[in-house]
Amino acid sequence: FIEMLDSNKDSLKLEAMKRIVAMIARGKNTSDLFPAVVKNVACKNIEVKKLVYVYLVRYAEEQQDLALLSISTFQRGLKDPNQLIRASALRVLSSIRVTIIVPIMMLAIKEAASDMSPYVRKTAAHAIPKLYSLDPEQKDQLIEVIEKLLADKTTLVAGSVVMAFEEVCPERIDLIHKNYRKLCNLLVDVEEWGQVVIINMLTRYARTQFLNPNLNECLLEEGGESTFYGSDADQDEDEDEDKKDEALSKRKPYVMDPDHRLLLRNTKPLLQSRNAAVVMAVAQLYFHLAPKAEVGVIAKALVRLLRSHSEVQYVVLQNVATMTIKRRGMFEPYLKSFYIRSTDPTQIKVLKLEVLTNLASETNISTILREFQTYIKSMDKDFVAATIQAIGRCATHIGEVRDTCLNGLVQLLSNRDELVVAESVVVIKKLLQMQPEKHSDIIKHMAKLTDNIQVPMARASILWLIGEYCEHVPKIAPDVLRKMAKTFTNEEDIVKLQIINLAAKLYLTNSKQTKLLTQYVLNLAKYDQNYDIRDRARFIRQLIVPTDKCGALSKYAKKLILALKPAPILESPFKDRDHFQLGSLSHLLNTKAGGYQELPDWPQDAPDPSVRNVEVKESVPEWTKCSSREKRKEKKVEKPFYSDSEGESGPTESADSESDSASSSASGSEQSGSGSEESEESEERSDSDEEEEEEEEEYMSLDVLMGPTPSPQVTPVGNFLSSSLVTDLEGLSLTDTVLSPATISPSGSLKSYELLHRITGEGLWVEYCFSRQPFLPDPHMVAVQIQFTNSAATEAKSLRLEEAKLQSGMRVKEFPEIEVLPAGESATVVMGVDFCDSTQAANLQLCTHSRKFFVSIQPPVGELMTPSFMTENEFKKEQGK
Amino acid sequence: MIHSLFLINHSGDIFLEKHWKSVIGRSVCDYFFEAKEKAAEPEDVPPVLQTPHHYLISIYRDRLFFLSVIQTEAPPLFVIEFLHRVVETFQDYFGECSETVIKDNVVTVYELLEEMLDNGFPLATESNILKEMIRPPTILRTMVNTLTGTSNFEERLPSGQLSTIPWRRSGVKYTNNEAYFDVIEEIDAIVDKSGTTVCAEIQGVIEACVKLTGMPDLTLSFMNPRLLDDVSFHPCVRFKRWEAERVLSFIPPDGNFTLMSYHVNAQNLVAIPVYVKQNISFFESGSGGRLDLTAGPKQTMGKTVEGLVITVHMPKAVLSASLTATQGSYTYDPATKVLVWDIGRLNPQKLPNLRGSLSLQAGAPKPEDNPSINIALKIQQLAISGLKVNRLDMYGEKYKPFKGVKYVTKAGKFQRPACVAISHFST
C-alpha cells in the first residue's frame, strides 16, 4: 500500500485508497497507514482527495500529532474562491476530533458563518455541534454564532442551525423570538430533515410562549360547571383589573395569539409530506398545541403512515396508542384501519390491539369484539394471549359487555391450546374479582381445571380465586387443597405461594376440614429451597395458628387475610405517556433519554408577544409599490426559490406569501393588495412566454379578479373553497397587523358593512367586507368576506345562505354551511358574488336553524373594479380600443 | 443524531460499518443480536432497543438489517425514515440492495453514506444531488474504469448542492424532452368468509419519469380530484396550490421519482376484480387433507387480468402437497409452508382450478385454522378508482415536451384468511 500511495501515479494512489476505504468499511484497523495516507491530503486529484478525507476523519482522533500535518491544507481550502471547496474544507476540518485545533475551528466557523455562500453557512451550522462536543467550554462563543445564523434568511441554513441550537443551547429559547415568524414562514421550503427539527423545537417554544387553547375545556372538565363563562368573567374583573389583556379576555375567554395561529397554519400542509418523520412531527405539534377541535386533522395523516414500512408502523402505533387515551374521538372514524392483518408482525399486532382496546366504547364494542373473536383463532399464540388480555380490558371498562366477555372467555377455557386457556384464566380471575358472588359456577369450573392446566400463572390464578372466594365453593375448595398438597413439591414458586395462601384462607374459614392439610402444606414449605416460600410459610403459621406466645397480630388474622380486596384496574400501558413529547425517543421507551428536552407546561399568563416583532426595514406605500418592481426583482435572487414561487403560483397564495416576504425579505410586499406577488409572477413567466401571454398575465395582477382571465393556470375548480383557505385569510389579517404595524394592514383598510344587526338578528351579528382577494372557484365573482358573531346566549346552528331574489345574470356562490356557532364565538367565511358589473344589491336569505333573515349586499363601485398596472403605452392602447 | 451504522446480514454478520462521530465498537450490536435471537421472525425484532449507553434503531429490508446507533434523544421516525432512504438510494444506484451488491460497491456505498450524513445529521438525501457528486456505476463505466484506472467520481465540482431547488440539479439537457406519469393502484380489502367485502380501500401512487431540459414548471390536473381522500407529496409539490385548486404544481426532480401517493376512500365501493373459491379441509384422522381452489374474474371492466399468482400460507403441520393445476404451475416450499400457484393470464371462459391432497406430519393435531390466501394480479390500462389525469402543462421552458400518462398496473397483495380475510390487490 505504502508503495502505491507514494507513487506518482494518481491511478495507483486511487486504487490504494479504495482498498483502504473498503477495509475501513469492513471494520479492519488500518491506522498504521496513517503517515502514508496523510501525505496525500494535498493531492490534486479530487477522487483521491475525497478518500483521503474519509480516512483522515476516521483516524485523526487516534493519530492526533500526525493529523495536525494536514491542517494547513484545510486552512488554505477555507480561503478558496470556490464555495464548495470552502465548505468541504470546513466540513473535514471540523470533523477532525483533535482538541488542539479547537481555536482554529472556532475561527473557521465564525468566518464561515458570515460567508457569502449559504452553502458554506450551512456547513458552518453543521460544524457547531461538532466543535461543541469536542470542547463544551466554547459554548458561549458558539451561541453567538448560532444567534447570527438563526437570523439567516435562507431555507438552506434554517434546518441546520436549529439542529445546532438544539444540541448546544436548547434552553436559550429567547434566541428564537426574533426568528419565530421567519422560521414559521420558511418552514414549508426547508428540506425534510430540517423541518422535523424545527417543528419539534417550535413545539417547545410555543409551550412557553402561548396560552393553552384548551384551558377552558380543562377547567370545564374539572369543574363540570356550565356557568363557567360567567364566573370566569367575574373573577377576571376582580383580580386583573389593571391588565389590558385581561380586559380582552373578559369579553372573550380565550384569544389565540396570532403567532400561535401562524404556527398551526404553516405546519398543517406538511401533514401531506411523504416523509413519515415530518408527518409525525406535525402530528405531535397539533396534539400538544392545537385547540381540541382542530387536532382531528392529524388522524388521517397518521393512519396513512400505517401503510408504510413496519418500523414506521411500530413507532406511529405507539404514538397513536398514547393519543387515543386522551382523544379517543379523533381516531374513532378510522377504527377499521387498525384491524389486524395476519401478515402483520406480532409486535404490530399487539400495538394495533392496544389501539383497538383504547378505541372501544359502548357504540363500537360489538364490532370490536367480533373482530377480536377472529383474532383468537390466529396461529400466533403471543397475539392470541394479547387478544384475551384486550378482551379483559374491554370488559372492565364497558360494563354492558362484561357478561358477554366473561362468557366468551369461559368458552375459551375448553380451548385445545393450553396457552389460550391459561391466559383466559388469568383474565377471568381479574374480571371475577369485580363481582364474584354472581359467578360461583365459573369458579367451580375453573377449580376443575387444576387437574389439566400446567401453566404456572394460570394455576396460581385459579388457586387464588378459590381461596379468595372459598365461601362460594365450600365443598370444592378443601378438595383442591388436598390435591395441591400432593403435588406441592413439584409446583412452580408462584403456585406454591398461592397454595400457602389457599391453605391459610381455608384454615381460617373452614379449619375443621383443612387443619391437617394446612399443617402439612406449611411443613412442606418450611423446607422449601426458595427462601421466599420458607418466609411466607413461617409468617402464615405465626399469623393463623394460635400458639402460647400468640402475637397481637394473630387476633387480626382473619381481617388481614380475608380482607376485601379491590378489583384490579386494567389500565393501558400507554396511560400518561403523553407527558413525554410525542414522537420522541423518550416517549417510545417511556424513560427519559439522554438529551431529552422536557415539554414545558403552558404558562399561566402569556409572556409579552411583542418580543417576536421584527422591525420592518422598508415599507413602501401601496401605490408606489408597482414602480418598485424592478428593485424587488433584484432582491428576489436572494430569496429562497420556493417561498416565492409558493406565493406566485396561484392567486390564493398571494395572501400567505405576503407574510412570507414580510419577514423573510422585508421587501415591502406586505401590502394589502395581492398584486405585488402576482406581478412578480407574471414577470418571471413572461420572460419565457410569448408577448401575448404577458398581457394575459398582467390581468392576474388585479386585486379582485373581475374580467375573464385566460391564464391557463387558473382552472376554475367547482365549488372548492376549503375552510382552511378561510382560516388562512383570517389568520393573515391577524398576522399582518402584528408583523408590520407601520404599514397599512389589509384588514384595517377594508371597510366593513353591516349585513345583519345584532338586535334584528337576535344576537347574531353579521358583517361583511370586500376582501379584495380573488375568488378562486369563479374568477368572475367578487369575494365577500362575511363575519358572523354570535352574541346571543345560545349557540346558533346551521348558518347558511339561500338565494332569494337575484337580479338577472347575478350569481352567488354560497359559503359552506356553518354547522354550529357557539355563544360568544365568531366565524368568518368567504362567498363569491357575481354582480354582473352592476351596483345592484344582491338580495339574499340568511338562514339559521330557527329563523330566516332577508339581507342584501350592496357593492360600492370601487369594489367592483380592479387596479391594474400598465405602462403608459399600454394604457393608451387600451384607451384607444 | 445518528452516530454509527452497521449493516448486518441475515445470518448475523456485520459486513459494513460507518461512523459519523467517534468510533463505536461492534460489541454494541450484541444487544441487538440478543433481541434478534428472541424474536421468532426478523420482522419481530423491536425497531428501537435501549442499551446501557446507546439506543439502537434498526430496520429490516431486503433480508438485511440496517442498525443505527444513537446516543441522545432523536425522533425515532427520523432515524427510521433516514435508514429507509439509505436503502432506496442504494436501490437507485445499484438496482438492488443486497449484501453482494453492497460489498461489490463498497467504496461508492461509503462515499454515499459520507455525503448523506454530516455529523449524524442528514446533508444530501436527494438522488438528484447525490448523483451529481457520486455517479452511479454503469456497465460501460465500470469497464472504462477498469481499463483506464479512473473511478466513479465527477472530475468537475458538483453544483447541485448550490441549486436553489434542493431536489433538482441545474443544467439539465435532453435532446428528447419527455415526461411520463404512471398511475399505479392497489386495492386493499378485507373479505369475510362468505366472500363479501367488509371494507376496501385503494392505494395509489403516481410514479413520474421526467426528462426535461432546464427548469420546467409543471402543472398536472385531474378530471376528478375529489376522488382522492388523502394524499402525500414529493417535496417538490406546492402544498398551497393543491389546497386551493386541487392541481399539482411542481418543478420536478430530474429522472424517476414518486410524485404523490394517494388513498381513495372505501365508501366509493371498490370493485374487486377477481374472486377465489377456496376449499381447504383436513381429515379428522389427522393424516392429510384436501385442497380445492378456483379463481375467476369478477369486475374487470372489460380488461384482462394478467400475472395472477395465488399464494397460500399453509399450517405448520402440512408436509407436502400433491396437486394438479388446470392452468399454470404450482410450487410448495415445505420449509416456509408456502404454496405458490402461478396462473398467469386469467381466461374467463375456462376458470383455472387447483386441486389435490395435502399430507400432514404424522401425529400432528388437525390444523384448526384455515390458511390465508394472497392474490397478486395485474390489469393493464385501468385505474380501478377511476382517477383520470386531465392535463399536464409546462411553464418556464419554451420547447414542447412529449407527455404521456399510463394507468399502469403492478402486482399487489390480496389476502384472505378464511374467517376475516384481508386482501390486497393491485390493478
Short mmCIF file of C-alpha atoms in Angstrom, two decimals, chain A residues 376-643:
data_model
loop_
_atom_site.label_atom_id
_atom_site.label_comp_id
_atom_site.label_asym_id
_atom_site.label_seq_id
_atom_site.Cartn_x
_atom_site.Cartn_y
_atom_site.Cartn_z
CA ILE A 376 -58.32 -15.71 18.84
CA LYS A 377 -58.16 -18.25 16.04
CA SER A 378 -54.80 -16.93 14.90
CA MET A 379 -51.78 -19.19 14.75
CA ASP A 380 -49.68 -16.61 16.52
CA LYS A 381 -50.02 -17.54 20.19
CA ASP A 382 -48.46 -14.42 21.66
CA PHE A 383 -51.00 -12.46 19.75
CA VAL A 384 -53.87 -14.64 20.95
CA ALA A 385 -52.75 -14.08 24.52
CA ALA A 386 -52.69 -10.34 23.93
CA THR A 387 -56.16 -10.51 22.46
CA ILE A 388 -57.51 -12.24 25.54
CA GLN A 389 -56.00 -9.54 27.69
CA ALA A 390 -57.60 -6.94 25.46
CA ILE A 391 -61.00 -8.57 25.85
CA GLY A 392 -60.48 -8.42 29.58
CA ARG A 393 -59.76 -4.73 29.42
CA CYS A 394 -62.78 -4.01 27.29
CA ALA A 395 -64.88 -5.93 29.79
CA THR A 396 -63.68 -3.90 32.74
CA HIS A 397 -64.19 -0.58 31.00
CA ILE A 398 -67.53 -1.20 29.40
CA GLY A 399 -69.96 -2.64 31.90
CA GLU A 400 -72.57 -3.65 29.33
CA VAL A 401 -70.40 -6.26 27.75
CA ARG A 402 -68.82 -7.64 30.88
CA ASP A 403 -71.02 -10.71 30.96
CA THR A 404 -70.65 -11.34 27.26
CA CYS A 405 -66.89 -11.14 27.53
CA LEU A 406 -66.84 -13.36 30.56
CA ASN A 407 -68.93 -15.98 28.83
CA GLY A 408 -66.67 -15.83 25.82
CA LEU A 409 -63.63 -16.26 27.97
CA VAL A 410 -65.15 -19.18 29.82
CA GLN A 411 -65.73 -20.86 26.49
CA LEU A 412 -62.09 -20.42 25.77
CA LEU A 413 -61.34 -22.48 28.86
CA SER A 414 -62.13 -25.54 26.79
CA ASN A 415 -59.77 -24.50 24.04
CA ARG A 416 -57.26 -27.06 22.90
CA ASP A 417 -54.35 -24.75 23.30
CA GLU A 418 -53.12 -24.58 26.84
CA LEU A 419 -51.69 -21.09 26.48
CA VAL A 420 -55.07 -19.78 25.46
CA VAL A 421 -56.68 -21.43 28.46
CA ALA A 422 -54.04 -20.13 30.80
CA GLU A 423 -54.35 -16.57 29.57
CA SER A 424 -58.12 -16.79 29.83
CA VAL A 425 -57.88 -17.99 33.42
CA VAL A 426 -55.71 -15.04 34.35
CA VAL A 427 -58.10 -12.59 32.74
CA ILE A 428 -61.21 -14.27 34.13
CA LYS A 429 -59.70 -14.05 37.59
CA LYS A 430 -59.41 -10.32 37.22
CA LEU A 431 -62.95 -9.99 35.93
CA LEU A 432 -64.43 -12.18 38.63
CA GLN A 433 -62.96 -10.00 41.28
CA MET A 434 -65.39 -7.34 40.20
CA GLN A 435 -68.49 -9.34 41.05
CA PRO A 436 -67.61 -12.74 42.46
CA GLU A 437 -70.97 -13.52 44.01
CA LYS A 438 -72.61 -13.86 40.61
CA HIS A 439 -70.16 -16.30 39.24
CA SER A 440 -69.62 -19.22 41.56
CA ASP A 441 -70.30 -21.52 38.62
CA ILE A 442 -67.32 -20.22 36.82
CA ILE A 443 -65.19 -20.61 39.90
CA LYS A 444 -66.27 -24.20 40.18
CA HIS A 445 -65.50 -24.79 36.56
CA MET A 446 -62.09 -23.33 36.99
CA ALA A 447 -61.39 -25.43 40.04
CA LYS A 448 -61.77 -28.47 37.84
CA LEU A 449 -59.16 -27.11 35.50
CA THR A 450 -56.39 -27.52 38.03
CA ASP A 451 -56.16 -31.16 37.02
CA ASN A 452 -55.20 -30.35 33.46
CA ILE A 453 -53.72 -26.95 33.21
CA GLN A 454 -49.98 -26.71 33.65
CA VAL A 455 -49.12 -23.07 33.02
CA PRO A 456 -47.99 -21.77 36.43
CA MET A 457 -49.55 -18.33 36.15
CA ALA A 458 -52.92 -19.88 35.37
CA ARG A 459 -52.67 -22.41 38.20
CA ALA A 460 -51.75 -19.68 40.60
CA SER A 461 -54.70 -17.58 39.45
CA ILE A 462 -57.16 -20.42 39.96
CA LEU A 463 -55.85 -21.13 43.43
CA TRP A 464 -56.06 -17.54 44.40
CA LEU A 465 -59.64 -17.36 43.16
CA ILE A 466 -60.69 -20.44 45.08
CA GLY A 467 -59.02 -19.18 48.22
CA GLU A 468 -60.48 -15.73 47.91
CA TYR A 469 -63.99 -16.93 47.25
CA CYS A 470 -63.91 -20.19 49.20
CA GLU A 471 -67.23 -19.44 50.79
CA HIS A 472 -68.83 -19.59 47.34
CA VAL A 473 -67.37 -23.04 46.71
CA PRO A 474 -67.24 -24.54 50.20
CA LYS A 475 -67.19 -28.12 49.01
CA ILE A 476 -64.64 -27.95 46.29
CA ALA A 477 -62.08 -25.76 47.98
CA PRO A 478 -60.77 -28.29 50.54
CA ASP A 479 -60.60 -30.88 47.81
CA VAL A 480 -58.46 -28.65 45.63
CA LEU A 481 -56.15 -28.03 48.56
CA ARG A 482 -55.85 -31.75 49.09
CA LYS A 483 -54.78 -32.27 45.51
CA MET A 484 -52.38 -29.40 45.64
CA ALA A 485 -50.79 -30.63 48.83
CA LYS A 486 -49.95 -33.82 46.98
CA THR A 487 -48.18 -32.07 44.16
CA PHE A 488 -46.77 -29.24 46.23
CA THR A 489 -43.12 -30.13 45.86
CA ASN A 490 -43.33 -30.24 42.07
CA GLU A 491 -45.03 -26.90 41.64
CA GLU A 492 -43.50 -23.66 40.44
CA ASP A 493 -42.80 -20.99 43.03
CA ILE A 494 -45.75 -18.75 42.25
CA VAL A 495 -48.04 -21.75 42.51
CA LYS A 496 -46.54 -22.76 45.84
CA LEU A 497 -47.15 -19.30 47.25
CA GLN A 498 -50.76 -19.49 46.20
CA ILE A 499 -51.11 -22.95 47.74
CA ILE A 500 -49.96 -21.48 51.02
CA ASN A 501 -52.43 -18.65 50.64
CA LEU A 502 -55.23 -21.04 49.86
CA ALA A 503 -54.35 -23.15 52.85
CA ALA A 504 -54.31 -20.14 55.14
CA LYS A 505 -57.64 -18.86 53.93
CA LEU A 506 -59.28 -22.25 54.26
CA TYR A 507 -57.80 -22.72 57.71
CA LEU A 508 -59.45 -19.53 58.82
CA THR A 509 -62.84 -20.25 57.30
CA ASN A 510 -63.10 -24.00 57.47
CA SER A 511 -60.48 -25.17 59.96
CA LYS A 512 -62.35 -28.34 60.70
CA GLN A 513 -61.72 -29.89 57.33
CA THR A 514 -58.44 -28.34 56.48
CA LYS A 515 -56.46 -28.03 59.66
CA LEU A 516 -54.28 -31.01 59.00
CA LEU A 517 -53.87 -30.24 55.36
CA THR A 518 -52.72 -26.75 56.17
CA GLN A 519 -50.20 -28.02 58.69
CA TYR A 520 -48.90 -30.43 56.12
CA VAL A 521 -48.51 -27.75 53.46
CA LEU A 522 -46.80 -25.40 55.85
CA ASN A 523 -44.39 -28.10 56.87
CA LEU A 524 -43.53 -28.81 53.28
CA ALA A 525 -43.00 -25.13 52.65
CA LYS A 526 -40.77 -24.83 55.68
CA TYR A 527 -38.14 -26.92 53.96
CA ASP A 528 -38.53 -25.48 50.52
CA GLN A 529 -35.47 -24.38 48.62
CA ASN A 530 -36.84 -20.95 47.95
CA TYR A 531 -36.43 -18.59 50.91
CA ASP A 532 -39.46 -16.60 49.84
CA ILE A 533 -41.62 -19.63 50.30
CA ARG A 534 -39.97 -20.53 53.61
CA ASP A 535 -40.56 -16.97 54.84
CA ARG A 536 -44.11 -16.98 53.71
CA ALA A 537 -44.80 -20.28 55.43
CA ARG A 538 -43.25 -19.06 58.68
CA PHE A 539 -45.19 -15.84 58.55
CA ILE A 540 -48.51 -17.51 57.80
CA ARG A 541 -48.02 -20.05 60.53
CA GLN A 542 -47.39 -17.36 63.11
CA LEU A 543 -50.35 -15.46 61.90
CA ILE A 544 -53.03 -18.13 61.77
CA VAL A 545 -52.05 -20.87 64.15
CA PRO A 546 -52.71 -19.74 67.71
CA THR A 547 -49.74 -20.51 69.90
CA ASP A 548 -48.80 -19.68 73.50
CA LYS A 549 -46.79 -16.67 72.51
CA CYS A 550 -49.71 -15.64 70.48
CA GLY A 551 -48.69 -12.36 68.91
CA ALA A 552 -51.00 -9.42 68.77
CA LEU A 553 -51.29 -9.90 65.08
CA SER A 554 -52.96 -13.28 65.06
CA LYS A 555 -56.06 -11.73 66.54
CA TYR A 556 -56.45 -9.87 63.30
CA ALA A 557 -55.53 -12.77 61.08
CA LYS A 558 -58.96 -13.03 59.60
CA LYS A 559 -59.11 -9.34 58.93
CA LEU A 560 -55.71 -9.39 57.37
CA ILE A 561 -56.06 -12.33 55.11
CA LEU A 562 -59.72 -12.22 54.27
CA ALA A 563 -59.93 -8.50 53.76
CA LEU A 564 -61.97 -7.33 50.83
CA LYS A 565 -59.55 -6.70 48.01
CA PRO A 566 -60.20 -4.01 45.50
CA ALA A 567 -60.68 -5.23 41.96
CA PRO A 568 -57.66 -4.63 39.81
CA ILE A 569 -57.88 -1.83 37.32
CA LEU A 570 -56.74 -2.96 33.92
CA GLU A 571 -55.00 0.02 32.52
CA SER A 572 -53.36 0.75 29.27
CA PRO A 573 -49.58 0.79 29.47
CA PHE A 574 -49.81 3.97 27.42
CA LYS A 575 -51.65 5.90 30.07
CA ASP A 576 -49.99 9.17 30.98
CA ARG A 577 -47.24 8.67 28.49
CA ASP A 578 -48.13 11.96 26.93
CA HIS A 579 -46.04 13.87 29.41
CA PHE A 580 -43.25 12.98 27.05
CA GLN A 581 -43.27 14.90 23.82
CA LEU A 582 -44.90 12.60 21.31
CA GLY A 583 -42.77 11.24 18.55
CA SER A 584 -39.70 11.39 20.75
CA LEU A 585 -37.44 8.52 21.65
CA SER A 586 -38.22 9.08 25.31
CA HIS A 587 -41.92 8.63 24.65
CA LEU A 588 -41.30 5.41 22.79
CA LEU A 589 -39.16 3.95 25.55
CA ASN A 590 -41.20 5.56 28.31
CA THR A 591 -38.00 6.65 30.01
CA LYS A 592 -36.14 9.87 29.68
CA ALA A 593 -33.43 9.53 27.07
CA GLY A 594 -30.22 11.50 27.31
CA GLY A 595 -30.56 14.99 25.94
CA TYR A 596 -34.36 14.93 26.05
CA GLN A 597 -35.88 18.37 26.46
CA GLU A 598 -38.93 18.40 28.69
CA LEU A 599 -42.05 19.71 27.12
CA PRO A 600 -42.89 22.62 29.39
CA ASP A 601 -46.36 23.22 30.77
CA TRP A 602 -48.37 26.07 29.38
CA PRO A 603 -47.69 29.35 31.13
CA GLN A 604 -50.42 30.85 33.31
CA ASP A 605 -50.11 34.21 31.66
CA ALA A 606 -48.80 34.70 28.20
CA PRO A 607 -45.35 36.27 28.05
CA ASP A 608 -45.10 39.50 26.13
CA PRO A 609 -45.88 38.72 22.50
CA SER A 610 -44.09 41.82 21.25
CA VAL A 611 -40.72 40.10 21.64
CA ARG A 612 -41.41 38.44 18.35
CA ASN A 613 -41.94 41.70 16.50
CA VAL A 614 -39.38 42.32 13.87
CA GLU A 615 -38.57 45.80 12.73
CA VAL A 616 -39.64 46.40 9.21
CA LYS A 617 -36.76 48.00 7.49
CA GLU A 618 -38.56 49.28 4.48
CA SER A 619 -42.16 49.93 3.86
CA VAL A 620 -43.39 51.06 0.54
CA PRO A 621 -46.76 52.75 0.39
CA GLU A 622 -49.33 50.87 -1.50
CA TRP A 623 -49.47 52.81 -4.68
CA THR A 624 -45.79 53.17 -5.22
CA LYS A 625 -45.10 49.55 -4.97
CA CYS A 626 -45.57 48.97 -8.61
CA SER A 627 -42.82 51.30 -9.51
CA SER A 628 -40.51 49.48 -7.18
CA ARG A 629 -40.90 46.30 -9.08
CA GLU A 630 -37.52 46.41 -10.64
CA LYS A 631 -35.98 46.79 -7.27
CA ARG A 632 -37.83 43.88 -5.88
CA LYS A 633 -36.93 41.73 -8.73
CA GLU A 634 -33.30 42.16 -7.92
CA LYS A 635 -33.90 41.22 -4.36
CA LYS A 636 -35.71 38.17 -5.38
CA VAL A 637 -32.50 36.49 -6.34
CA GLU A 638 -31.53 36.20 -2.73
CA LYS A 639 -34.81 34.80 -1.62
CA PRO A 640 -35.30 31.09 -1.38
CA PHE A 641 -36.81 29.91 -4.54
CA TYR A 642 -39.90 28.20 -3.41
CA SER A 643 -41.26 30.53 -0.81
#
